[in-house]
mmCIF file of C-alpha atoms in Angstrom:
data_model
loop_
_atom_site.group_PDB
_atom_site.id
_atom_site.type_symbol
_atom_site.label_atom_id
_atom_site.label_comp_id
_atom_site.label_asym_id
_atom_site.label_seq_id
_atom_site.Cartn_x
_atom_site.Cartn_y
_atom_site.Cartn_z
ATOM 1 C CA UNK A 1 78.066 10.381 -69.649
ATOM 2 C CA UNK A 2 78.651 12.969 -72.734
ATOM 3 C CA UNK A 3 80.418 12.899 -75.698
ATOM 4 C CA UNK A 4 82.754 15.924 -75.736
ATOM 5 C CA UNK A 5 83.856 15.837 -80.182
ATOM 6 C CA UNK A 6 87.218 16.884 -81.054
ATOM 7 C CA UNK A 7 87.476 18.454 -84.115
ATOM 8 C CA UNK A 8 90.571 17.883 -86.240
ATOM 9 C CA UNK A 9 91.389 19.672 -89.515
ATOM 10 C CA UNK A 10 93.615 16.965 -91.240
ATOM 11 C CA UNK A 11 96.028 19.487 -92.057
ATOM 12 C CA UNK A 12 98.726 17.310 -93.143
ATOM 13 C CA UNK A 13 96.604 15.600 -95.966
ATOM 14 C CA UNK A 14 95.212 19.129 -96.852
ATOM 15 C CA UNK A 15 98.356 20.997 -96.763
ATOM 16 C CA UNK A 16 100.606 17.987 -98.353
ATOM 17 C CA UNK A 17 97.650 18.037 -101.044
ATOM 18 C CA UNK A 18 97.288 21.426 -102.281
ATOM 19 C CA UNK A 19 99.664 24.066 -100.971
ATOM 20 C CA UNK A 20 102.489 23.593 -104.370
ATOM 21 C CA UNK A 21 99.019 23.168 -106.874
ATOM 22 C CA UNK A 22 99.664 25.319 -109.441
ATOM 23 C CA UNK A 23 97.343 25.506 -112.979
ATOM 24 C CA UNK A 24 100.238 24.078 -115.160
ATOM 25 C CA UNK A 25 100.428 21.605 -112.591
ATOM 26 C CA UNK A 26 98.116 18.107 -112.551
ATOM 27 C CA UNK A 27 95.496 18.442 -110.095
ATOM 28 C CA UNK A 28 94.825 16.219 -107.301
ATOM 29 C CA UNK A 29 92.605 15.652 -104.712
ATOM 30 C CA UNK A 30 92.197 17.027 -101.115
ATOM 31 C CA UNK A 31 91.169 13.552 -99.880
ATOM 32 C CA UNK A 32 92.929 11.300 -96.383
ATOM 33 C CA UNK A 33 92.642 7.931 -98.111
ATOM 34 C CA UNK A 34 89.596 7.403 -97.453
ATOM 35 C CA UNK A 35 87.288 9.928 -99.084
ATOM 36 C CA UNK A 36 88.427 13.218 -100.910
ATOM 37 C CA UNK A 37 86.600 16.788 -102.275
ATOM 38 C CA UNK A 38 87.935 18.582 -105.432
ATOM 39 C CA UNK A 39 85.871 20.177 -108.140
ATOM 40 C CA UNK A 40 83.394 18.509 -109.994
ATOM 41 C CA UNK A 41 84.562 17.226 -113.039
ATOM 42 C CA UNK A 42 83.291 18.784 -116.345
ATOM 43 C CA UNK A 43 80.531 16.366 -117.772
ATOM 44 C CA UNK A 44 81.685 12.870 -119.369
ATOM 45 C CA UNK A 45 84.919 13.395 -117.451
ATOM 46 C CA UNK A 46 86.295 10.792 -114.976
ATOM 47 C CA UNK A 47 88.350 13.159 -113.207
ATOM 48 C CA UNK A 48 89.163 17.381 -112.689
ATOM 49 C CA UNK A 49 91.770 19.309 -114.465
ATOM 50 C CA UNK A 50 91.529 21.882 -111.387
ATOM 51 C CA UNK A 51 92.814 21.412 -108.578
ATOM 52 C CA UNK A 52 91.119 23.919 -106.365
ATOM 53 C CA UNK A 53 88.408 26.445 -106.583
ATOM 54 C CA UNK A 54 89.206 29.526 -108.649
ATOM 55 C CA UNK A 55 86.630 32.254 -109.669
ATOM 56 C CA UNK A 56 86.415 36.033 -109.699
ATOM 57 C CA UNK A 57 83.630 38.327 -109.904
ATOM 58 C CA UNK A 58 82.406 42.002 -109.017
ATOM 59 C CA UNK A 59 80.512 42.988 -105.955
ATOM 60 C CA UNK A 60 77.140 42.341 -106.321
ATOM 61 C CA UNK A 61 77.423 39.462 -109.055
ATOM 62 C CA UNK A 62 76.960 35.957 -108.321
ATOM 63 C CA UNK A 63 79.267 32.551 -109.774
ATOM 64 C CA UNK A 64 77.922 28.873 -109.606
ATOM 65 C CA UNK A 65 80.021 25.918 -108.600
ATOM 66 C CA UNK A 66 80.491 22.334 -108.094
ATOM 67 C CA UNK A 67 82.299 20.291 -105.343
ATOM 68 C CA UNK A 68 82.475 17.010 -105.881
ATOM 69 C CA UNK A 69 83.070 14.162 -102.430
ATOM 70 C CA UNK A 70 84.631 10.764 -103.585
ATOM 71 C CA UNK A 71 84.158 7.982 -101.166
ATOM 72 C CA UNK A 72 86.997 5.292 -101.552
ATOM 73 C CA UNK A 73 85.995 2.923 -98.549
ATOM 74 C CA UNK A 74 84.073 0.009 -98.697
ATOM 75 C CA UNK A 75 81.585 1.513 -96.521
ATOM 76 C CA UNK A 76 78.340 4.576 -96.665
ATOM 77 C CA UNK A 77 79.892 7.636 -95.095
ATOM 78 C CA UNK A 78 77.581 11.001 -94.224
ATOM 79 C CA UNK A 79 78.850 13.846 -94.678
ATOM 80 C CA UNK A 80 78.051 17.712 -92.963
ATOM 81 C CA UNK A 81 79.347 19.925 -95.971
ATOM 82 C CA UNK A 82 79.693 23.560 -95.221
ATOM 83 C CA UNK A 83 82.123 26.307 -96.508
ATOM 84 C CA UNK A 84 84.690 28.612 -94.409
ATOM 85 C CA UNK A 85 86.867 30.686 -94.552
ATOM 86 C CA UNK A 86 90.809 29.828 -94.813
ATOM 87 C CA UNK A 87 93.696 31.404 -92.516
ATOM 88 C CA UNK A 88 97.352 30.702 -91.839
ATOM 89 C CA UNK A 89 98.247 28.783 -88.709
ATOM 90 C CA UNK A 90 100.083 31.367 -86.638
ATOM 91 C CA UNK A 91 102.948 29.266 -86.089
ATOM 92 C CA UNK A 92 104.366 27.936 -89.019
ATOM 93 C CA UNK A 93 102.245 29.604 -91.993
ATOM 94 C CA UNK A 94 100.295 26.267 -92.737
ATOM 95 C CA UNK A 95 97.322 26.859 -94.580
ATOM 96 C CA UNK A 96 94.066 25.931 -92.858
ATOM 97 C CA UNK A 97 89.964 25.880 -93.246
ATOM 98 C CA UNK A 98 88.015 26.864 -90.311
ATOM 99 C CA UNK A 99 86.539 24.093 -88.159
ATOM 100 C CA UNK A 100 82.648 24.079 -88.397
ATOM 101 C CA UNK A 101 82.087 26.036 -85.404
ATOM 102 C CA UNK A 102 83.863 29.074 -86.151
ATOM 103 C CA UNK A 103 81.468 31.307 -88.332
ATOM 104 C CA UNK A 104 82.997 32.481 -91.329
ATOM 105 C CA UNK A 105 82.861 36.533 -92.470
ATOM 106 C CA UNK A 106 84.943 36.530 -95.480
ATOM 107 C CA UNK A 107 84.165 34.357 -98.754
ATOM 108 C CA UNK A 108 82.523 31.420 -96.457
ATOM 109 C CA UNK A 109 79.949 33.418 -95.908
ATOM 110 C CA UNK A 110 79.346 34.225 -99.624
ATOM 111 C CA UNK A 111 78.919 30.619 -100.381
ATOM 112 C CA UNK A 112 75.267 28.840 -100.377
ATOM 113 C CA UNK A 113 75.184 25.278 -100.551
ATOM 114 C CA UNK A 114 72.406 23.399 -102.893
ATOM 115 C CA UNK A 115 69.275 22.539 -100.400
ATOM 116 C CA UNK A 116 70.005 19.015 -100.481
ATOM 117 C CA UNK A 117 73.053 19.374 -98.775
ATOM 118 C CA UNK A 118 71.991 21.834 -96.676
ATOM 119 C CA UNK A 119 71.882 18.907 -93.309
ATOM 120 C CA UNK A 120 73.899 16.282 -94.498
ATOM 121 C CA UNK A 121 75.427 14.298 -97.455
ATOM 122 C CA UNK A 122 75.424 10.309 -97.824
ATOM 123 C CA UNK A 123 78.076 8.402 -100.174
ATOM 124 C CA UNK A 124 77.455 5.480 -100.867
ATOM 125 C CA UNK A 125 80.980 3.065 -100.933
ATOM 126 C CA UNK A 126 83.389 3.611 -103.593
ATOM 127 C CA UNK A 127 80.669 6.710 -105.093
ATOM 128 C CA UNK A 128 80.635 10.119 -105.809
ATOM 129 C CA UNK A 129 78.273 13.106 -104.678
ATOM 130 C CA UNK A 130 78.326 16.257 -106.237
ATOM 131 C CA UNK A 131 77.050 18.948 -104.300
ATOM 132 C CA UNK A 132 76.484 22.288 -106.143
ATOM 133 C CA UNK A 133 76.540 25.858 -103.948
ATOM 134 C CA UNK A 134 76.677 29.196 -105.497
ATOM 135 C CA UNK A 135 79.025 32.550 -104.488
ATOM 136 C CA UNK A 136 76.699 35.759 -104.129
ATOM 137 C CA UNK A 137 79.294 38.624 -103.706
ATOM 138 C CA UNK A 138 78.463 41.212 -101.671
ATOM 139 C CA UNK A 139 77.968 44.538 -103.034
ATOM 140 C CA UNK A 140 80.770 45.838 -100.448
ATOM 141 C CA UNK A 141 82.985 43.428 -100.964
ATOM 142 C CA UNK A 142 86.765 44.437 -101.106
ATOM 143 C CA UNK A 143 89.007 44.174 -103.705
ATOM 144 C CA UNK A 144 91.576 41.453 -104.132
ATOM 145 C CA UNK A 145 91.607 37.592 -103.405
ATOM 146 C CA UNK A 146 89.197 36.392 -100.494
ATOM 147 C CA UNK A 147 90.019 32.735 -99.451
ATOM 148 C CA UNK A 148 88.079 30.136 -97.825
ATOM 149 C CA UNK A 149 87.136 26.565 -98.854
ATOM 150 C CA UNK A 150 84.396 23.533 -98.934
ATOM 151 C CA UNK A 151 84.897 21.420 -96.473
ATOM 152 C CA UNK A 152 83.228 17.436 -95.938
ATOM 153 C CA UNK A 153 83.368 16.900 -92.063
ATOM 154 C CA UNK A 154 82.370 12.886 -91.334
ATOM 155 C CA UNK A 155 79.677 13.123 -88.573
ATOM 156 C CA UNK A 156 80.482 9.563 -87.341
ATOM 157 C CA UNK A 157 82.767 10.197 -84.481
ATOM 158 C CA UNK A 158 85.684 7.932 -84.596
ATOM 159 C CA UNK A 159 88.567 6.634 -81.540
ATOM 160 C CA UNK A 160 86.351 7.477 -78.705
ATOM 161 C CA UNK A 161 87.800 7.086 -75.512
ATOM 162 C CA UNK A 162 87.191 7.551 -72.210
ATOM 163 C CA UNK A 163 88.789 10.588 -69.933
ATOM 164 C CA UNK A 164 87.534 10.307 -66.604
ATOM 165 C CA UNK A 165 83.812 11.517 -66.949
ATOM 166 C CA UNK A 166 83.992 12.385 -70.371
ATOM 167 C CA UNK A 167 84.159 10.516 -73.110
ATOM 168 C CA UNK A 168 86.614 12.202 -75.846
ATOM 169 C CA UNK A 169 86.358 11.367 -79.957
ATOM 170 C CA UNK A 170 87.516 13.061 -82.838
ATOM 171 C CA UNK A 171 85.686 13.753 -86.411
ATOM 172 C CA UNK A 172 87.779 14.406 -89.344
ATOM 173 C CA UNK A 173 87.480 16.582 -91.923
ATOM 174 C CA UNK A 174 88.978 17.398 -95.766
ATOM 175 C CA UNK A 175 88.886 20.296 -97.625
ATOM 176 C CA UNK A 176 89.089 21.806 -100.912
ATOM 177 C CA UNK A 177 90.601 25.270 -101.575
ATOM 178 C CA UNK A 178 88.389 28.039 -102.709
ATOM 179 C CA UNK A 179 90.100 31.187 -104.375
ATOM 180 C CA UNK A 180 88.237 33.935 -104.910
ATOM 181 C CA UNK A 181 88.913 37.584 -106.390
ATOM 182 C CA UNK A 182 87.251 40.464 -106.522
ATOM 183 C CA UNK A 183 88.153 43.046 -109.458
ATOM 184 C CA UNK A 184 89.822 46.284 -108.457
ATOM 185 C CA UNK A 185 93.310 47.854 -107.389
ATOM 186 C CA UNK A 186 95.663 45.071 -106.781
ATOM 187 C CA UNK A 187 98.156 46.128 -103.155
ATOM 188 C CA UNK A 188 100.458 43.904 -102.553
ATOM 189 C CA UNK A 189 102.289 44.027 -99.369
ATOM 190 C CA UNK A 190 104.660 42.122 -97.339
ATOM 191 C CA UNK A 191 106.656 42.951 -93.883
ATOM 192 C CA UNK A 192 108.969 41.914 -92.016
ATOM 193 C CA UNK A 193 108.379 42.364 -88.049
ATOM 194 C CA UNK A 194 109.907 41.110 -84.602
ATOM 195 C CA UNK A 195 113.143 39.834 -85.471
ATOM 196 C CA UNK A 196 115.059 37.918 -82.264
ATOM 197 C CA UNK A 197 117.966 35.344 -81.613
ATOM 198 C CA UNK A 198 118.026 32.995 -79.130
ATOM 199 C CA UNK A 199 121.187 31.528 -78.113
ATOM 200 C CA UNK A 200 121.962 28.279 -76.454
ATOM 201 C CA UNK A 201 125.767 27.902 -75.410
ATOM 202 C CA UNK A 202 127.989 25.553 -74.226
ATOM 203 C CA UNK A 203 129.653 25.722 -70.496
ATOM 204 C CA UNK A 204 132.640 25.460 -71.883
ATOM 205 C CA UNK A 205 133.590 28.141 -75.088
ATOM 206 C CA UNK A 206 134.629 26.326 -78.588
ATOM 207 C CA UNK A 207 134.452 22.824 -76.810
ATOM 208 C CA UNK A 208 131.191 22.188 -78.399
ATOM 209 C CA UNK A 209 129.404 24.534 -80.748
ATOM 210 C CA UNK A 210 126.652 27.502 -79.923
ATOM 211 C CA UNK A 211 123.283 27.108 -81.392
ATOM 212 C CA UNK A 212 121.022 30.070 -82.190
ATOM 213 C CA UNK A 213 117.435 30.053 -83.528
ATOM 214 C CA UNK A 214 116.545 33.024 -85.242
ATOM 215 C CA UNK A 215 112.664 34.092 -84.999
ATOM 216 C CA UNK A 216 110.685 36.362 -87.680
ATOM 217 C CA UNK A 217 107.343 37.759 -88.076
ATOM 218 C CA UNK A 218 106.132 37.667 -92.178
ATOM 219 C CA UNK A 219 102.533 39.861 -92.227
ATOM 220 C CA UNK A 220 100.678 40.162 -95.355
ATOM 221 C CA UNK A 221 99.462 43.545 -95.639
ATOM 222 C CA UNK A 222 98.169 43.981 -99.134
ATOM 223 C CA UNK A 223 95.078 42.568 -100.584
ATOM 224 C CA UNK A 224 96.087 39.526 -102.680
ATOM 225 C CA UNK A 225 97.964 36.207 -101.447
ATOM 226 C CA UNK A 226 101.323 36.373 -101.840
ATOM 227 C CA UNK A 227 104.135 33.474 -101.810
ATOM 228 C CA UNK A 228 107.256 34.413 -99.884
ATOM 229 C CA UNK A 229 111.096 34.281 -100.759
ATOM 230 C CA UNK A 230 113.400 35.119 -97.452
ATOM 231 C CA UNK A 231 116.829 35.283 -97.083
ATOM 232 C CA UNK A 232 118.584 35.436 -93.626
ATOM 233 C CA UNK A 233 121.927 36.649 -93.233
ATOM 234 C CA UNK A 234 124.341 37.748 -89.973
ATOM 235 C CA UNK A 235 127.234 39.653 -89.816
ATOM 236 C CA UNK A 236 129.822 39.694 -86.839
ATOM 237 C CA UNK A 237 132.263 42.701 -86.411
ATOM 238 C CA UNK A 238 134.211 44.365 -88.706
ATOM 239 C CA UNK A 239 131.472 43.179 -91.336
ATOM 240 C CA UNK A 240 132.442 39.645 -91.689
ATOM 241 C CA UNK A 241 129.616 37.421 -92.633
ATOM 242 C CA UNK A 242 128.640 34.706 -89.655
ATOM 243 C CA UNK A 243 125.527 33.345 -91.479
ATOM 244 C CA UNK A 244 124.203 33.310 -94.387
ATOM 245 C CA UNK A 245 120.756 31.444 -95.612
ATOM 246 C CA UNK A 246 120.393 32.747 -99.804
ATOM 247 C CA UNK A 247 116.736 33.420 -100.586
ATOM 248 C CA UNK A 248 114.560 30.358 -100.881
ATOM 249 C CA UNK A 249 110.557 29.826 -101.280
ATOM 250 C CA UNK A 250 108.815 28.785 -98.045
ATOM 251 C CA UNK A 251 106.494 26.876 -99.659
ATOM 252 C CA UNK A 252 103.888 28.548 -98.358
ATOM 253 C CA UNK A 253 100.766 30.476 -99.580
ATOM 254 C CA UNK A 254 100.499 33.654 -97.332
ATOM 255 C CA UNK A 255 96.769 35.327 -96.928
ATOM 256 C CA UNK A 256 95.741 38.539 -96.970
ATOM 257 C CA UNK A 257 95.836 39.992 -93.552
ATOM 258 C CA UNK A 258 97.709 37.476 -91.903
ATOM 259 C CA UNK A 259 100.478 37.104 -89.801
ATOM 260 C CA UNK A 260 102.507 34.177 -89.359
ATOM 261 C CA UNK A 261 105.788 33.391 -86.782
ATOM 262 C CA UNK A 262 108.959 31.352 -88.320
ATOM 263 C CA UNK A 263 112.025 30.561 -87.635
ATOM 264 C CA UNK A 264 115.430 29.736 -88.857
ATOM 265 C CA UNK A 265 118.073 27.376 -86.923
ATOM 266 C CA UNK A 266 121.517 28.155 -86.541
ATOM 267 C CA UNK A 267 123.562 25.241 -85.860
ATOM 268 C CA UNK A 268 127.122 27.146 -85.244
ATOM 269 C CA UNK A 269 126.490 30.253 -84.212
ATOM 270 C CA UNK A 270 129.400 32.341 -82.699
ATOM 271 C CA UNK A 271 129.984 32.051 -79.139
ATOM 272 C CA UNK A 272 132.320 35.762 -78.976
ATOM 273 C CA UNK A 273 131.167 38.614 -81.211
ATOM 274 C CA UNK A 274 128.913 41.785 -81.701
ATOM 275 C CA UNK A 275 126.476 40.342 -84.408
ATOM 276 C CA UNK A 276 123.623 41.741 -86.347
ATOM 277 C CA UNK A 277 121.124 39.809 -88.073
ATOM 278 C CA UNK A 278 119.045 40.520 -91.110
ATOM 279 C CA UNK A 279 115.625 39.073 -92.183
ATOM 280 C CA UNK A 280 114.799 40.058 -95.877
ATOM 281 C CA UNK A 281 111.588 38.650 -97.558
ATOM 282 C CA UNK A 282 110.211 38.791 -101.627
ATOM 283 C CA UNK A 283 108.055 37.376 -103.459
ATOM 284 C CA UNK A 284 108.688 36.222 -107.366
ATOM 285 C CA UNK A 285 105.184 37.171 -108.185
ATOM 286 C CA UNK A 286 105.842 40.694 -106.895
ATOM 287 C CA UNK A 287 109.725 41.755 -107.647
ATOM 288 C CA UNK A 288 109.137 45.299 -105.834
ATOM 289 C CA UNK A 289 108.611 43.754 -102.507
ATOM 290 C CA UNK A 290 111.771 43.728 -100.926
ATOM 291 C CA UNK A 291 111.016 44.301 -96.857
ATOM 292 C CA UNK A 292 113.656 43.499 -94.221
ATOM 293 C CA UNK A 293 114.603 43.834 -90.415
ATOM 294 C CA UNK A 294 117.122 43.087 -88.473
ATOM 295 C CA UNK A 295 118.258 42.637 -84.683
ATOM 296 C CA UNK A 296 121.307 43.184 -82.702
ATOM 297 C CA UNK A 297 122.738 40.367 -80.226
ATOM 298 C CA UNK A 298 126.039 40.741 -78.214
ATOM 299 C CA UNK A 299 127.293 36.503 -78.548
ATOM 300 C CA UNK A 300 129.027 36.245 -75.155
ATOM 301 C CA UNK A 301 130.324 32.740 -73.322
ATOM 302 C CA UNK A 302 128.486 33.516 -69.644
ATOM 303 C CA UNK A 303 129.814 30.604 -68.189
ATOM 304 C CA UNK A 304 133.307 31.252 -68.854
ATOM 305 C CA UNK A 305 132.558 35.113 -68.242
ATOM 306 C CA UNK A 306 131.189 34.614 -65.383
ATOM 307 C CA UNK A 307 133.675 31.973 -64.050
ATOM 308 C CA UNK A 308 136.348 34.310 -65.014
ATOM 309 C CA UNK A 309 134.468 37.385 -62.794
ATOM 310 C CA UNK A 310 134.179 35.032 -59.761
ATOM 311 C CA UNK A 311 137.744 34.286 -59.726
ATOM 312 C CA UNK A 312 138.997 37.693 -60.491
ATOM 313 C CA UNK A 313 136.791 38.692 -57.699
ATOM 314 C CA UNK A 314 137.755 35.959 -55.382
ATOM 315 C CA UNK A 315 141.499 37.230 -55.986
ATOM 316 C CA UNK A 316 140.341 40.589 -55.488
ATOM 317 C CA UNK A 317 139.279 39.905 -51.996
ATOM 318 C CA UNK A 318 142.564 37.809 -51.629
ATOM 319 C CA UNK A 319 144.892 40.546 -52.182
ATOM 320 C CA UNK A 320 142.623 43.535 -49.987
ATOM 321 C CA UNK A 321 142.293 40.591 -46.557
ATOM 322 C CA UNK A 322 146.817 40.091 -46.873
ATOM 323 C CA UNK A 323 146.652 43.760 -47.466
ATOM 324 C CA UNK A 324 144.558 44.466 -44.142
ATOM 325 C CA UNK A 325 146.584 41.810 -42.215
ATOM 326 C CA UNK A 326 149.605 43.189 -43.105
ATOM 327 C CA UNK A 327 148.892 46.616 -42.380
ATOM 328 C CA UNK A 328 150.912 49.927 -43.771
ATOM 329 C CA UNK A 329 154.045 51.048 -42.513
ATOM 330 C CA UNK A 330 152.306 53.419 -40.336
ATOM 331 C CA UNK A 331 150.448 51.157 -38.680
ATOM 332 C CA UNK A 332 152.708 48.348 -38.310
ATOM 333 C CA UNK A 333 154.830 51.193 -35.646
ATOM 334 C CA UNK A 334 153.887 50.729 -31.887
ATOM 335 C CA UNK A 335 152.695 54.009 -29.611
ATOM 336 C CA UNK A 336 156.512 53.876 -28.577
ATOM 337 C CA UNK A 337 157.950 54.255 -31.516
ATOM 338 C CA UNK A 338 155.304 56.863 -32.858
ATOM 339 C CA UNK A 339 156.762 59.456 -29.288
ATOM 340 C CA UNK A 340 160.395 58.803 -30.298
ATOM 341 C CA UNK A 341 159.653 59.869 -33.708
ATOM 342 C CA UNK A 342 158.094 62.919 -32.713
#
């Protein structure tokens, strides 16, 4: 028998912890209830007034940190502590922290952990550890924001249970945010890609209503994180306006170089029109980025067009079969009649 270990990012408790933490705002902790990591508080302090990891530096400089794991259970936990690098899940934008086997290349890889931590990290119940590491920029680094974070990962593995030969278990991890920018031209950029509508439709037109779901592609192309505003809007023909979702914040933190799917519902979308749809996307940080698309969709009942085809065909063939049975004049006249004509 083997032990096959899930992984699981607790993405929920990360997300749900830090994606809306502003500076003005109070900080909390990235933590599942059970133990948490958040930066060390500043000596004689209880408790952080940040609520993630923010530094900056030039290439080839080097900042020193603290994270701090609080243990809340009544029992000794071990920790592996490592940093990563963070990315946006492709479907839905969530912000994540790579799982310990992916190797990191951005700001994970800048980070170096104190040489006590450098295995593992015991907490002792209802205790603290603080576990310093240091960011050595390299002297190529890019300009712009570089995102990653520090990450406890509980080596006991926990719910094991058995799959036919294998034997399946999960470890959980939590992570705090790290934030780091690099001095230099600022790009922001934002676009809008892929734009599409898929329609669902009753059999029967206007007994029920047509749903639609439409599906957009956000990609961060500049250099520094950017929070999006979209609006979504549809008009039918003769420019009336069929849908209509005003610009709202996704509540989302959007990376450099990443490219996320999402998608709007529409619960009464029209079942007989020529309809084009429009995607446009902001940010309030930004005010000049203002990219949109669009896509085109004939809304068409099929079932009641295509009902409608069959019987017009069926009648069709109705009308030509009397019309061959019948005959023409001409042919309706016997040879007899056709030599006393002539």
């Amino acid at each position: 028998m083997r032990i096959r270990t899930v992984v699981r990012s607790l993405l929920p408790a990360l997300c749900g912890a830090l994606v809306l933490l502003l500076p003005a705002a109070p900080a909390t902790a990235a933590d599942n209830g059970t133990w948490g990591v958040f930066p060390t508080p500043p000596a004689g302090a209880s408790v952080t007034d940040r609520a993630y990891f923010f530094h900056q530096g030039a290439a080839g400089t080097t900042v020193s940190d603290s994270a701090t794991i609080v243990n809340t259970s009544d029992r000794e936990l071990t920790f592996r502590v490592f940093a990563t690098d963070a990315v946006n899940t492709p479907s839905g934008g969530a912000f994540a922290l790579l799982p310990v086997q992916t190797k990191p290349k951005d700001v994970g890889a800048w980070v170096a952990l104190a040489p006590d931590a450098a295995a593992t990290v015991t907490v002792p119940p209802r205790g603290r550890k603080d576990v310093p590491f240091t960011v050595k920029v390299p002297r190529d680094a890019v300009p712009g924001d570089h995102v990653g974070g520090i990450v406890a990962l509980n080596t006991q593995v926990e719910g094991v249970q058995q799959e036919g030969r294998v034997q399946v278990g999960v470890q959980r991890q939590v992570g705090a945010r790290l934030y780091f920018r690099v001095p230099g031209p600022l790009t922001p950029g934002l676009s809008v890609e892929d734009v599409r509508v898929d329609r669902s439709a009753p059999l029967l037109p206007w007994v029920k209503d047509a749903r639609a779901t439409v599906t957009y592609t956000l990609v961060n192309r500049g250099n520094v994180v950017v929070e999006p505003r979209v609006a979504v809007s549809a008009e039918g023909l003769f420019g009336r306006r069929v849908f209509n979702r005003p610009a709202r914040d996704l509540k989302l933190v959007l990376l450099p170089g990443q490219r996320i799917e999402l998608t709007e519902p529409w619960p009464d979308a029209p079942q007989l029109d020529w309809v084009s749809v429009k995607v446009r996307a902001g940010a309030a940080a930004y005010p000049d980025l203002a990219p949109d698309a669009g896509a085109d969709f004939v809304a068409v009942p099929w079932p009641a067009a295509g009902a409608a085809l069959v019987l017009a065909g069926a009648g069709t063939a109705f009308l030509v079969l009397r019309r061959r049975r019948r005959g023409t004049p001409e042919e309706a006249l016997s040879e007899p009649d056709l030599a006393r004509a002539r």
